[in-house]
Short mmCIF file of C-alpha atoms in Angstrom, two decimals:
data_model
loop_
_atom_site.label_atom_id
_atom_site.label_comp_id
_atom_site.label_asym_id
_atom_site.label_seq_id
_atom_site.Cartn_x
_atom_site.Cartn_y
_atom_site.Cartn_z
CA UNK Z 226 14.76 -28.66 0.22
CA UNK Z 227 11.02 -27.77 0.14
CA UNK Z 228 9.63 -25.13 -1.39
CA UNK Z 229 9.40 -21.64 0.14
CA UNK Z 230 5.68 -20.88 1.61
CA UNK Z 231 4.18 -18.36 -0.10
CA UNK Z 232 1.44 -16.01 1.62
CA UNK Z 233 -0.47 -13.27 -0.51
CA UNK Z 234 -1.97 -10.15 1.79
CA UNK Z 235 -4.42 -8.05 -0.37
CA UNK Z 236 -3.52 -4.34 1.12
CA UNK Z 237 -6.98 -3.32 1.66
CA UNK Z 238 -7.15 -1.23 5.01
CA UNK Z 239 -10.59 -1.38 6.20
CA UNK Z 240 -12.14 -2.14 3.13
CA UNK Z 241 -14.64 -5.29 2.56
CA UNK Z 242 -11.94 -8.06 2.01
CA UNK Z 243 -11.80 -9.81 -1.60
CA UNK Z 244 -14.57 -12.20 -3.19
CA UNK Z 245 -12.74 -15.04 -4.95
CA UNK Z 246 -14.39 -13.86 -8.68
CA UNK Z 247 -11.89 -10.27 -7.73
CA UNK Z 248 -8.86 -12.38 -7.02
CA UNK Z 249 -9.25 -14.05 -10.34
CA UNK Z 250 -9.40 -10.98 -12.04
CA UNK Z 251 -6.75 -8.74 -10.35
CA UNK Z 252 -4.02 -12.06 -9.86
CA UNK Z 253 -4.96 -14.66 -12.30
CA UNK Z 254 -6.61 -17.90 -12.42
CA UNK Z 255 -3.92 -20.02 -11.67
CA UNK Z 256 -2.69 -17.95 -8.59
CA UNK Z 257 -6.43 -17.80 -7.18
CA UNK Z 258 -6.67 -21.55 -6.87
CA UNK Z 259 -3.03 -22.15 -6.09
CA UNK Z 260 -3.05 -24.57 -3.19
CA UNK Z 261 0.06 -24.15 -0.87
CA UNK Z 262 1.55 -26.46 2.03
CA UNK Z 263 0.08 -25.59 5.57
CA UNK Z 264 2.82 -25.24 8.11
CA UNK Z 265 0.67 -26.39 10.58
CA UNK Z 266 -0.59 -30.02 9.45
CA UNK Z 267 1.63 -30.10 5.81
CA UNK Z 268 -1.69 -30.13 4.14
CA UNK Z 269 -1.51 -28.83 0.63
CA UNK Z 270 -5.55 -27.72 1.03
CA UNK Z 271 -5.00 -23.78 1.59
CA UNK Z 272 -4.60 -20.83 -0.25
CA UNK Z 273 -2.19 -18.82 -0.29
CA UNK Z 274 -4.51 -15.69 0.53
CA UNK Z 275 -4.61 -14.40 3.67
CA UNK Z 276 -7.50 -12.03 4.57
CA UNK Z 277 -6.49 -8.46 6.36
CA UNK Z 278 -8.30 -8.43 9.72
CA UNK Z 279 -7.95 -5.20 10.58
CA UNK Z 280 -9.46 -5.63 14.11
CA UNK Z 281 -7.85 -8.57 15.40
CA UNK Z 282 -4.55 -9.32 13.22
CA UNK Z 283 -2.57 -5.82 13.96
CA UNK Z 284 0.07 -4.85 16.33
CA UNK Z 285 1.60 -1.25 17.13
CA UNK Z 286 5.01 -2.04 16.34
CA UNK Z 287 6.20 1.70 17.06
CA UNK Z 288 5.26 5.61 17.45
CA UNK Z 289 6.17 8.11 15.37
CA UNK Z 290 6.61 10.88 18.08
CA UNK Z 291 4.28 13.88 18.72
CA UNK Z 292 6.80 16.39 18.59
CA UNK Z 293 7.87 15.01 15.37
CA UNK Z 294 3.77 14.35 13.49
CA UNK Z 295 3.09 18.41 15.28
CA UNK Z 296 6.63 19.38 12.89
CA UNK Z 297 5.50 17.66 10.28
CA UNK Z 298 1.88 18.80 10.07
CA UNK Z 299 2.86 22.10 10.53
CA UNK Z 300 1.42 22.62 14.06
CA UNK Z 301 -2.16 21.42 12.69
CA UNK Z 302 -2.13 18.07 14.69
CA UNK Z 303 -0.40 17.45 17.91
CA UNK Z 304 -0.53 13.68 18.89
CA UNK Z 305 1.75 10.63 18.39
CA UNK Z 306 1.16 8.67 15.14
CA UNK Z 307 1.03 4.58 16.04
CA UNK Z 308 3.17 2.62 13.17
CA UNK Z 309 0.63 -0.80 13.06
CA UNK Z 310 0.92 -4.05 11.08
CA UNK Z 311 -0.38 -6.82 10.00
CA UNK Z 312 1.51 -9.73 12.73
CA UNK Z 313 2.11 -11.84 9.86
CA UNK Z 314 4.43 -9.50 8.19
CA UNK Z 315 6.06 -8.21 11.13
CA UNK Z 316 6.56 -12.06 11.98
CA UNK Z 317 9.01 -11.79 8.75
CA UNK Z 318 11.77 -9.74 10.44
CA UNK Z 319 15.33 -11.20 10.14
CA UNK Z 320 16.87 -13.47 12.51
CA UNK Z 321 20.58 -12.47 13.11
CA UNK Z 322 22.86 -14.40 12.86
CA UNK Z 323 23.07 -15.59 16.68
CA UNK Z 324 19.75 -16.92 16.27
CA UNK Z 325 19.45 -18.32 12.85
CA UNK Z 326 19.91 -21.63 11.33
CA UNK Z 327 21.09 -22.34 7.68
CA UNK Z 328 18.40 -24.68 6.52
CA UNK Z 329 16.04 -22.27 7.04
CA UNK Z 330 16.27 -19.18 4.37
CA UNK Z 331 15.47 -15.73 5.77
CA UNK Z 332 11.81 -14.39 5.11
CA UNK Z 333 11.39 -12.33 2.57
CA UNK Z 334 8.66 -9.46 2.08
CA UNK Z 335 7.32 -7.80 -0.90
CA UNK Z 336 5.22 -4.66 -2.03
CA UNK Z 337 3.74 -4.79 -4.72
CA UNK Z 338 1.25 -2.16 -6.25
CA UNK Z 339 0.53 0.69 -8.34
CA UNK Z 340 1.62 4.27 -8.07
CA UNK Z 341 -1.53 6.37 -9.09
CA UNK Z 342 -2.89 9.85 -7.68
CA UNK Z 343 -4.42 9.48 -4.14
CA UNK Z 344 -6.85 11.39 -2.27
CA UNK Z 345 -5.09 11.45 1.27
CA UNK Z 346 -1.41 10.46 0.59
CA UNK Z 347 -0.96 12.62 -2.44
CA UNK Z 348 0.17 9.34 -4.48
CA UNK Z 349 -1.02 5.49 -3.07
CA UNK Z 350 1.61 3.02 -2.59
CA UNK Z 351 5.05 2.46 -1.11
CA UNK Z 352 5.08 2.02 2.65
CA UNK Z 353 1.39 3.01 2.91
CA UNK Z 354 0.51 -0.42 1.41
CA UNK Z 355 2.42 -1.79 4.83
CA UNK Z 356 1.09 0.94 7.17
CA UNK Z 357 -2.01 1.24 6.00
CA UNK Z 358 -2.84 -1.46 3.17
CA UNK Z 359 -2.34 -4.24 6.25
CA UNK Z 360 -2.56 -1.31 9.34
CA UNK Z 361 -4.88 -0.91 11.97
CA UNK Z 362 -7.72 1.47 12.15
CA UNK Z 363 -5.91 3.51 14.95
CA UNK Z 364 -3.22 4.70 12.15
CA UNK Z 365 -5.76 4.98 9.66
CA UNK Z 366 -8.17 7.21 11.01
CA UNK Z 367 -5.50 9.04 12.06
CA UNK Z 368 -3.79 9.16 8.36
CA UNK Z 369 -6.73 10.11 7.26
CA UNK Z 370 -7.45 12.93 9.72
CA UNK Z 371 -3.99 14.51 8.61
CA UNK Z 372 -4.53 14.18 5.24
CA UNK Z 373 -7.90 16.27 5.64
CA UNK Z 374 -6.55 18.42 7.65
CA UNK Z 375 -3.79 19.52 5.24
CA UNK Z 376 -6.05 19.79 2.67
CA UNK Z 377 -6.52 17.46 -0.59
CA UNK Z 378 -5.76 20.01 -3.14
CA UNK Z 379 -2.50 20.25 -1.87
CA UNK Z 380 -1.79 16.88 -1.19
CA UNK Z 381 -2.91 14.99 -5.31
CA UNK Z 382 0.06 14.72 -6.95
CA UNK Z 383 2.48 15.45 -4.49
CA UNK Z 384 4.86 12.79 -3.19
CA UNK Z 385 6.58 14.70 -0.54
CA UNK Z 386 3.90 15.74 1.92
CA UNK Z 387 3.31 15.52 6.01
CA UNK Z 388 1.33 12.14 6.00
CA UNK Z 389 4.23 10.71 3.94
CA UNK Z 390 6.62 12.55 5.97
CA UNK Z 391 5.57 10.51 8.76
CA UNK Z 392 5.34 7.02 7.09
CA UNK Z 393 8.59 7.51 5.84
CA UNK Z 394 10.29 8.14 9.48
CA UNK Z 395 8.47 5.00 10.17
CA UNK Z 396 9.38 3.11 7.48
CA UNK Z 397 13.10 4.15 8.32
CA UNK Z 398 12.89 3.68 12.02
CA UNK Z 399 11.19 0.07 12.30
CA UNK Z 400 10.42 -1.34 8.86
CA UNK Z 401 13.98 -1.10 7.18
CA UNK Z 402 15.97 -2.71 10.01
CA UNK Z 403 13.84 -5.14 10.68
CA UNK Z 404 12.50 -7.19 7.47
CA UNK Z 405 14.00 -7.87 4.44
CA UNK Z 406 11.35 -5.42 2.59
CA UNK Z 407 11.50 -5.16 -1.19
CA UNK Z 408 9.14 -2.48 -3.32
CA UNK Z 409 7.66 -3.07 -6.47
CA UNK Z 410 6.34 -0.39 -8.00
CA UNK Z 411 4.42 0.34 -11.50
CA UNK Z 412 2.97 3.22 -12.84
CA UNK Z 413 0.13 2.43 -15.68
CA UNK Z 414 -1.13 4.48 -18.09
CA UNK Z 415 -3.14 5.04 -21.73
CA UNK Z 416 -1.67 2.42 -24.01
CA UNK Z 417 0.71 3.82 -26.80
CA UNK Z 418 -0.72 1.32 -29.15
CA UNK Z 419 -3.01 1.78 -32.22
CA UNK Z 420 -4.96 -1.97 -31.71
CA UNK Z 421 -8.09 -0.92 -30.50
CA UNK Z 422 -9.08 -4.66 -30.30
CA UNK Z 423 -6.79 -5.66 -27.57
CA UNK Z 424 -9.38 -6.73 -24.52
CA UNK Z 425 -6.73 -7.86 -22.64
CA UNK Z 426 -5.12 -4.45 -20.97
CA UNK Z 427 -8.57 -2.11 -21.77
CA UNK Z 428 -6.45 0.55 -23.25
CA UNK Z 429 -3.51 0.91 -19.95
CA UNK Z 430 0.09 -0.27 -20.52
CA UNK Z 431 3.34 -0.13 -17.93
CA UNK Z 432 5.01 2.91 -18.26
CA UNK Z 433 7.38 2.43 -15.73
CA UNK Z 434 8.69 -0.43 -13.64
CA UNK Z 435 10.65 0.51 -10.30
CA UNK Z 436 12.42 -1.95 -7.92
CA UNK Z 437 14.15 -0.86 -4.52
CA UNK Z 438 14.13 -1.10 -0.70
CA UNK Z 439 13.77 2.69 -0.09
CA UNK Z 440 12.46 6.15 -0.77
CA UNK Z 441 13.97 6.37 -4.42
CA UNK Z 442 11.64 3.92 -5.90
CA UNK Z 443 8.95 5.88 -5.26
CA UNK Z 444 9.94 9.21 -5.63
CA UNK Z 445 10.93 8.13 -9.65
CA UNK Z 446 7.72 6.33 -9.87
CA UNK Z 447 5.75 9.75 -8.24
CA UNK Z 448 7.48 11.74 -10.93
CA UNK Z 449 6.42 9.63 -14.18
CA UNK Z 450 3.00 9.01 -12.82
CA UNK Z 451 2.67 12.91 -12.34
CA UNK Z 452 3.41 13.02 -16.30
CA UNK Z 453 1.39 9.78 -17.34
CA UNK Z 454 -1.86 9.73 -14.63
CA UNK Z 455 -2.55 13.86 -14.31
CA UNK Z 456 -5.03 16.12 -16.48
CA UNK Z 457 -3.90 19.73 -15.08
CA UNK Z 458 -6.59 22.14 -15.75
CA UNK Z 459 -6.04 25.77 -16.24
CA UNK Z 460 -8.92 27.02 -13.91
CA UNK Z 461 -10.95 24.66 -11.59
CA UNK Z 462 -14.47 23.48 -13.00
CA UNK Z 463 -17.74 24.92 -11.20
CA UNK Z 464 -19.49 21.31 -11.47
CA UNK Z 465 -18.13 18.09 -11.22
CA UNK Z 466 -19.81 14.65 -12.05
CA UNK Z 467 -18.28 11.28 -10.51
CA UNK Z 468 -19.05 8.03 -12.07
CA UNK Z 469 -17.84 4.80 -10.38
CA UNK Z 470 -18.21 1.75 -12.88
CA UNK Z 471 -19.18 -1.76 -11.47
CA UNK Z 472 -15.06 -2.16 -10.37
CA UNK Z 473 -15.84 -0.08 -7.85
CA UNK Z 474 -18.31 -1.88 -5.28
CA UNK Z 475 -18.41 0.71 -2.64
CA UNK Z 476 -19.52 4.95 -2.81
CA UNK Z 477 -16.49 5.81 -0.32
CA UNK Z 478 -14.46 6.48 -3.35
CA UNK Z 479 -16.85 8.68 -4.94
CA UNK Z 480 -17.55 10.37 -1.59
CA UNK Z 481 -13.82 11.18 -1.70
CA UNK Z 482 -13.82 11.97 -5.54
#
């Protein structure tokens, strides 16, 4: 039997895609210069990356009603939320049985990511890696609008909110019927340890590992990272002053921060 073809999608939205020096660092030397067989000519010259094109690679696989995003938001935004994808994933979607041969194994899609505070969907990850990581800009501006709109000192920390509301009947009504779609989900945090000389983790260790197909996942990896990634403060500062270190190549985070 061959081997299975592997394809790696960095989740990055809109965002500048990846230089090879930041795949090293965030997969791995040996990953970055893997070279995988090319379906097309069985060439073994290609990576196994696959850049996001946000304009041209994304199709509107679904709509999350209006009636249901004006429920949701609480009235504050009346208009139908499009559910877009990257076409390479939603090429993944199981064959039935009518239509699918034995020698070749169904495709198989995984998530993985971090679980950490976010700015517009209350924690990052989980199906807004599919939605939005690999999404169009049509769902993301929108996402974004409803995330302003409810109002980001309500939405840090909280798991449950309308934005996610809204993924989540998505991610029920098109994404879990149709591909084989596994999560992986970590939540990092200030190593336990007392070796200050380790370079290798900068201080952060796994605190939690969570595995699963649906909303449960994430909702046990929401509630450690509220314990292990959150500094509540007793009264809200009068001045606060951002810093973004050289990981982060662009001001839109700070803008947000």
């Amino acid at each position: 039997a061959s081997s299975p073809s592997i394809q790696i999608i960095p989740a990055l939205g809109t965002h500048a895609p990846m230089k090879n020096e930041q795949i090293e660092l965030m997969f791995g030397s040996n990953l970055a210069n893997k070279k995988t067989c090319n379906r097309n000519d069985d060439s073994s010259d290609s990576s196994p990356f696959v850049v996001h094109n946000w304009r041209d690679d994304v199709v509107t696989i679904g709509f999350a009603p209006e009636e249901m995003v004006e429920k949701a938001t609480h009235g504050m935004v009346r208009e139908k939320w499009p559910a877009q994808l990257n076409k390479l994933v939603w090429e993944k979607r199981i064959q039935r049985e009518s239509d699918s041969s034995k020698s070749n194994p169904q495709p198989l899609v995984l998530s993985i990511g971090q679980v950490v505070p976010h700015e517009v969907t209350g924690m990052a990850n989980y199906n807004k890696n599919l939605f939005v990581g690999v999404g169009g800009v049509e769902a993301i501006n929108l996402s974004h609008f409803i995330g302003a709109v409810h109002g980001m000192e309500k939405l840090m920390g909280r798991g449950n909110n309308p934005l996610r509301e809204i993924l989540n009947y998505s991610s029920s009504k098109y994404l879990e019927p149709q591909l084989d779609l596994w999560y992986i989900l970590t939540v990092m945090g200030p190593s336990s340890s007392q070796d200050s000389d380790d370079d290798q983790n900068d201080g952060v260790e796994m605190k939690g590992l969570f595995i699963g197909r649906d909303v449960q996942a994430y909702d046990l990896a929401c509630d450690l990272s509220l314990k292990v990634n959150f500094n509540l403060l007793e009264r809200s500062p009068k001045k606060m002053v951002v810093y973004l270190n050289e990981e982060y190549h662009s001001t839109w985070l700070g803008n947000k921060s």
